[in-house]
Short mmCIF file of C-alpha atoms and ligand atoms in Angstrom, two decimals:
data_model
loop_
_atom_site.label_atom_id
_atom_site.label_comp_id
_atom_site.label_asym_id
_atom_site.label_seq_id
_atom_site.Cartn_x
_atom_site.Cartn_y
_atom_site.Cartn_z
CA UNK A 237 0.00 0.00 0.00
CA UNK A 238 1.02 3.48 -0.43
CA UNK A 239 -0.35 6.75 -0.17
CA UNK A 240 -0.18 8.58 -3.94
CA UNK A 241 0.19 12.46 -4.60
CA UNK A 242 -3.44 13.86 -5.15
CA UNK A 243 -3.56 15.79 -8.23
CA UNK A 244 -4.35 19.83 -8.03
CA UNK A 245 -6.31 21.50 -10.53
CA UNK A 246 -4.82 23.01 -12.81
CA UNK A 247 -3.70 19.69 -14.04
CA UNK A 248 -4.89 18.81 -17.08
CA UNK A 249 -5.33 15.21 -16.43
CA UNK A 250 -8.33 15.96 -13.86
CA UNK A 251 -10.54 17.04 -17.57
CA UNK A 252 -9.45 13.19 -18.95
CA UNK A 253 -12.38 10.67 -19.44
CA UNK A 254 -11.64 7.94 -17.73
CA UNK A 255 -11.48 4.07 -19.02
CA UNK A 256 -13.80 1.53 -18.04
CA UNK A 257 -12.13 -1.43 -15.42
CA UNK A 258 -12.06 -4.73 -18.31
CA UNK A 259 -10.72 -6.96 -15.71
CA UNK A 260 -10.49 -6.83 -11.97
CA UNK A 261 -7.41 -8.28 -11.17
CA UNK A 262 -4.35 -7.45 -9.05
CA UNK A 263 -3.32 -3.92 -10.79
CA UNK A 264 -7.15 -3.05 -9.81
CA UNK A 265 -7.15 -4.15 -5.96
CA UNK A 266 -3.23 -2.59 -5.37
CA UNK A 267 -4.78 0.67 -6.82
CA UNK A 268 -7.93 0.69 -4.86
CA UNK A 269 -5.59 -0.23 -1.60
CA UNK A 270 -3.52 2.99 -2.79
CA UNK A 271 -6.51 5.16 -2.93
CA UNK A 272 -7.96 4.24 0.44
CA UNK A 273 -5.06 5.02 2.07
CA UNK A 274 -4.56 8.49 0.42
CA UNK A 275 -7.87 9.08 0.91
CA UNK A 276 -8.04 8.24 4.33
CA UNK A 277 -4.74 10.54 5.27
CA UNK A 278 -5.81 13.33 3.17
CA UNK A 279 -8.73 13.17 4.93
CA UNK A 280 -11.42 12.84 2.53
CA UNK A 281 -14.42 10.81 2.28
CA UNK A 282 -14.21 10.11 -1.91
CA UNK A 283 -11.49 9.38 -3.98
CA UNK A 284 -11.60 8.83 -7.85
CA UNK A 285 -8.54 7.34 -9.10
CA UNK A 286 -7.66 10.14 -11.42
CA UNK A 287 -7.10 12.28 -8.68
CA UNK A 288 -3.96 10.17 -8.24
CA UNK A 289 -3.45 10.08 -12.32
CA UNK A 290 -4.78 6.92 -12.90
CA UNK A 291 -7.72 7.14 -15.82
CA UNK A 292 -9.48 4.32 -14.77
CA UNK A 293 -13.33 4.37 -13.52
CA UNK A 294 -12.91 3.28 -9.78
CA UNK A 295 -14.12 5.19 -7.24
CA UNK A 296 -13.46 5.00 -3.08
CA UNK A 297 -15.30 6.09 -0.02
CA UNK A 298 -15.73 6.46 3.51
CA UNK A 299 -18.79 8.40 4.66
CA UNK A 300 -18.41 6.92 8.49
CA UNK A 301 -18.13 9.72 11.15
CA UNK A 302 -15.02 9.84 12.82
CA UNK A 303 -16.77 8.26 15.81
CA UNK A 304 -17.57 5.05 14.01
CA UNK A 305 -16.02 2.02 12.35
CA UNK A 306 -14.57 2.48 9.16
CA UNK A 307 -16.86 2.30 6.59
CA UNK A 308 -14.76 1.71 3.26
CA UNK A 309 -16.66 1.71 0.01
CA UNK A 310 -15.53 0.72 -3.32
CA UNK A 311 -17.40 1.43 -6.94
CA UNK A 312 -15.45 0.11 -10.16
CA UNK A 313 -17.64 1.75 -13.54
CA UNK A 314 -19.88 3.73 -11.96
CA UNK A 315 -22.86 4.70 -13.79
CA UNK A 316 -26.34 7.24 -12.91
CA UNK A 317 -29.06 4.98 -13.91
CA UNK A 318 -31.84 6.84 -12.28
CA UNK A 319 -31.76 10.54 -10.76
CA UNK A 320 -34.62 12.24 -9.17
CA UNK A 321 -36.70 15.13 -10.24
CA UNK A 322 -35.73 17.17 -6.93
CA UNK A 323 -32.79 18.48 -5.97
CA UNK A 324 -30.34 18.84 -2.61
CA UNK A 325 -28.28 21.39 -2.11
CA UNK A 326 -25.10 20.47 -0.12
CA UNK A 327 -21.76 22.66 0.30
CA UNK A 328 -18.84 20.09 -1.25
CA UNK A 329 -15.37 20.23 -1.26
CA UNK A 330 -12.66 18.31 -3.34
CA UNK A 331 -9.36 17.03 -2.48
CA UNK A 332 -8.14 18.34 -5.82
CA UNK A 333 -9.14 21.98 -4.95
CA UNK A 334 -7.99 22.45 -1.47
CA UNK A 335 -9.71 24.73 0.85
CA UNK A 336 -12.13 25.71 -1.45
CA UNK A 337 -16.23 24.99 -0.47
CA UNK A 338 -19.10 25.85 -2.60
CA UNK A 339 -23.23 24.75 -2.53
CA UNK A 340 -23.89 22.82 -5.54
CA UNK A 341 -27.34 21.37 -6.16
CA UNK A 342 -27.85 18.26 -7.51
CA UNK A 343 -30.46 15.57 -7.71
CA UNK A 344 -31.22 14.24 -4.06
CA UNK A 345 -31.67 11.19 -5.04
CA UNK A 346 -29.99 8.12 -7.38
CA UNK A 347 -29.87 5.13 -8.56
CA UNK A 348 -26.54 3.81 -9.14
CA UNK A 349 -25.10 0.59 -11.34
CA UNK A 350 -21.30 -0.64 -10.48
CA UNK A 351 -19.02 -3.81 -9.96
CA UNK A 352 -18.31 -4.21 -6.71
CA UNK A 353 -14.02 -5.60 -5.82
CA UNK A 354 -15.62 -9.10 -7.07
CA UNK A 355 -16.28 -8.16 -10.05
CA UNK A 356 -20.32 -8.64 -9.40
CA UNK A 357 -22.60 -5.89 -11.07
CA UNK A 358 -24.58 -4.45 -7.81
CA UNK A 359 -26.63 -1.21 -7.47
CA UNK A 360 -27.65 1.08 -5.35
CA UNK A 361 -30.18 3.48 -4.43
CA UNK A 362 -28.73 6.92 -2.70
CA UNK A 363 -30.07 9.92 -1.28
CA UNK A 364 -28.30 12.32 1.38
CA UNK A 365 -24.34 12.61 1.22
CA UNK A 366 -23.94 9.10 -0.29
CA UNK A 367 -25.97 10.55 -3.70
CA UNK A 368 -23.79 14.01 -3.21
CA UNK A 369 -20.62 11.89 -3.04
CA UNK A 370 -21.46 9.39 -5.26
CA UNK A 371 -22.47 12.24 -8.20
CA UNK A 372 -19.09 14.15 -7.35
CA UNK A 373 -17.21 11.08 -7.61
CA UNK A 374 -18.90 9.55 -11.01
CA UNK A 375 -18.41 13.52 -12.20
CA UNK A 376 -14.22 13.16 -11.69
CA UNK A 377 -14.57 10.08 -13.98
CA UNK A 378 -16.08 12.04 -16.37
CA UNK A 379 -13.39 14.51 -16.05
CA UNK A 380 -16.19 17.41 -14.35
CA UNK A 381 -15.08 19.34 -11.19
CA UNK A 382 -18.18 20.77 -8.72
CA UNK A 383 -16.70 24.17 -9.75
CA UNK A 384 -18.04 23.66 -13.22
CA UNK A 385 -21.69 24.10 -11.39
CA UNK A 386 -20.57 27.53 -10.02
CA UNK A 387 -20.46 30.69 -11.56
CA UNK A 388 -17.92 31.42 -14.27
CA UNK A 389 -16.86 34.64 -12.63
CA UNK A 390 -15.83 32.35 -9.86
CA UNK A 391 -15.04 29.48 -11.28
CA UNK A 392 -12.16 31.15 -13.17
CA UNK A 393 -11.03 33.24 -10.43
CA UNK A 394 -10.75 29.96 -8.55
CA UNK A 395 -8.21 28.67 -11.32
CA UNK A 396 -6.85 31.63 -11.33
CA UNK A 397 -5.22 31.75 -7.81
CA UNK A 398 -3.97 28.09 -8.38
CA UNK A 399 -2.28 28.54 -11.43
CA UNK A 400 -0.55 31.69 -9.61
CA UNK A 401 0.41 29.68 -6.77
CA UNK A 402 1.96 27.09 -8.95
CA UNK A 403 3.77 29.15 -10.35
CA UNK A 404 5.14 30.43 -7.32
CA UNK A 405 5.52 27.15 -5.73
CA UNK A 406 2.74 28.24 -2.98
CA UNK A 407 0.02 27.13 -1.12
CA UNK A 408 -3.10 28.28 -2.53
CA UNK A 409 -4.65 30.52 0.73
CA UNK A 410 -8.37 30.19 1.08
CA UNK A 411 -10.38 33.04 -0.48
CA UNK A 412 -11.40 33.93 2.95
CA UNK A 413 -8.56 34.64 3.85
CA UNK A 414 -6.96 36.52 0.76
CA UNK A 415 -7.24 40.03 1.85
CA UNK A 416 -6.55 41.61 -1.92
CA UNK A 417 -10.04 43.03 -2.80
CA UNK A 418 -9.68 42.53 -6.70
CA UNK A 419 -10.26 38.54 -5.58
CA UNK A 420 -13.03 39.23 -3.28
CA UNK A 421 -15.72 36.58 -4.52
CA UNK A 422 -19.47 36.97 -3.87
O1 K1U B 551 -13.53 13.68 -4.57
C1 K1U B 551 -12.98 14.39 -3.75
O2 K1U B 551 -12.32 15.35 -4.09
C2 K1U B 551 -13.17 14.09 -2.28
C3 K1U B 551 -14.20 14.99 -1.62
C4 K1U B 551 -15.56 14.30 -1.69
C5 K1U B 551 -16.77 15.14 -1.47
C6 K1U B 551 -16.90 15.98 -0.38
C7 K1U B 551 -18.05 16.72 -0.19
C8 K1U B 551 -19.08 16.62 -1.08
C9 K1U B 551 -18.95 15.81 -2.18
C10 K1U B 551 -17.80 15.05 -2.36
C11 K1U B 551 -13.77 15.19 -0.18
O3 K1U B 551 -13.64 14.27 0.55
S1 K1U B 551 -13.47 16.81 0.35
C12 K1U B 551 -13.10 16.61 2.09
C13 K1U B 551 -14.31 16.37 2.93
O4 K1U B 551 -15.41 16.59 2.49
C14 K1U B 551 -14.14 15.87 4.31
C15 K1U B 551 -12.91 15.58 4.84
C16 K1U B 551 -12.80 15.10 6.14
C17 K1U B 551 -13.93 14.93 6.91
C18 K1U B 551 -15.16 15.23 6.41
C19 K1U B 551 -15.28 15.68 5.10
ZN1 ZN B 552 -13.37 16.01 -5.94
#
């Protein structure tokens, strides 16, 4: 097991369509172990395996509290085969776009088809954070970022600051906390 850099927009590979799992063997279940334990150290309750440069549709997650047992998840070609005609608003994050929260709305509920680490087709019907995580997840394998729902006023201001702070070799600060008013966003 090892724990895998987590790619930061702007990298261009986080806009790749990923490839469909043909065959879960081995390479499959080391990368799945290597994305649980990023995931888990990042902290972060999702993890598409892009966000660690792999193209390949397999998704993890965690959605226990920290009070609980682990609750580890795994979803290998994810697909919507149902979404709802009403819609939850709920205010995501993503480990590839540190410090940076916004409300998206998306359907509240889901139905979603996917091979479980057997290989055995299973779905499953999700509403609450499981739908929000699951349609944030499936997005990444589509190569879509929640900031794509957003605004593009702030969407671009968000790349903005990270390709600056690549360039510089910086952390990107929160937007909160940047006191410059010309990036004031609101
Ligand atoms: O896909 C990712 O980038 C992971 C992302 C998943 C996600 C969060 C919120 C709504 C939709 C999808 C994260 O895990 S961001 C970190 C986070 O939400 C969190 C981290 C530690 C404890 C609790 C939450
Ligand atoms: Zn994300």
């Amino acid at each position: 097991m090892a724990k895998r850099d987590i790619l930061i927009i702007p990298d261009t590979r986080l806009r790749l369509k990923s490839e469909p799992v043909a065959t879960i063997g081995k390479d499959v279940r080391a990368l799945v172990d290597d994305m649980f334990e990023t995931m888990y150290a990042a902290p972060g309750i999702g993890l598409a395996a892009i966000q660690i440069g792999v193209p390949w549709r397999v998704v993890t997650m965690d959605l226990a509290r920290n009070d609980e047992p682990k609750a580890p998840q795994v979803f290998i070609n994810p697909e919507v085969t149902w979404t709802s005609d009403d819609t939850a608003t709920y205010e995501e994050g993503c480990l590839s776009i540190p410090e940076y929260y916004e409300e998206v709305a998306r359907p509240k509920s889901v139905k979603v088809r996917y091979l479980d680490i057997e290989g055995k087709e299973q779905e499953i019907a999700a509403d609450g954070l499981l739908a929000t995580c699951l349609q944030h997840e499936i997005d990444h394998t589509n190569g879509v970022l929640f900031i794509d729902y957003i605004s593009k006023l702030k969407r671009d201001m968000i790349v903005r600051k990270f390709k600056k702070a690549q360039k510089r070799g910086e952390p990107v600060k929160p937007l909160s906390e940047d006191k410059e008013p010309s990036h004031h966003i609101g």
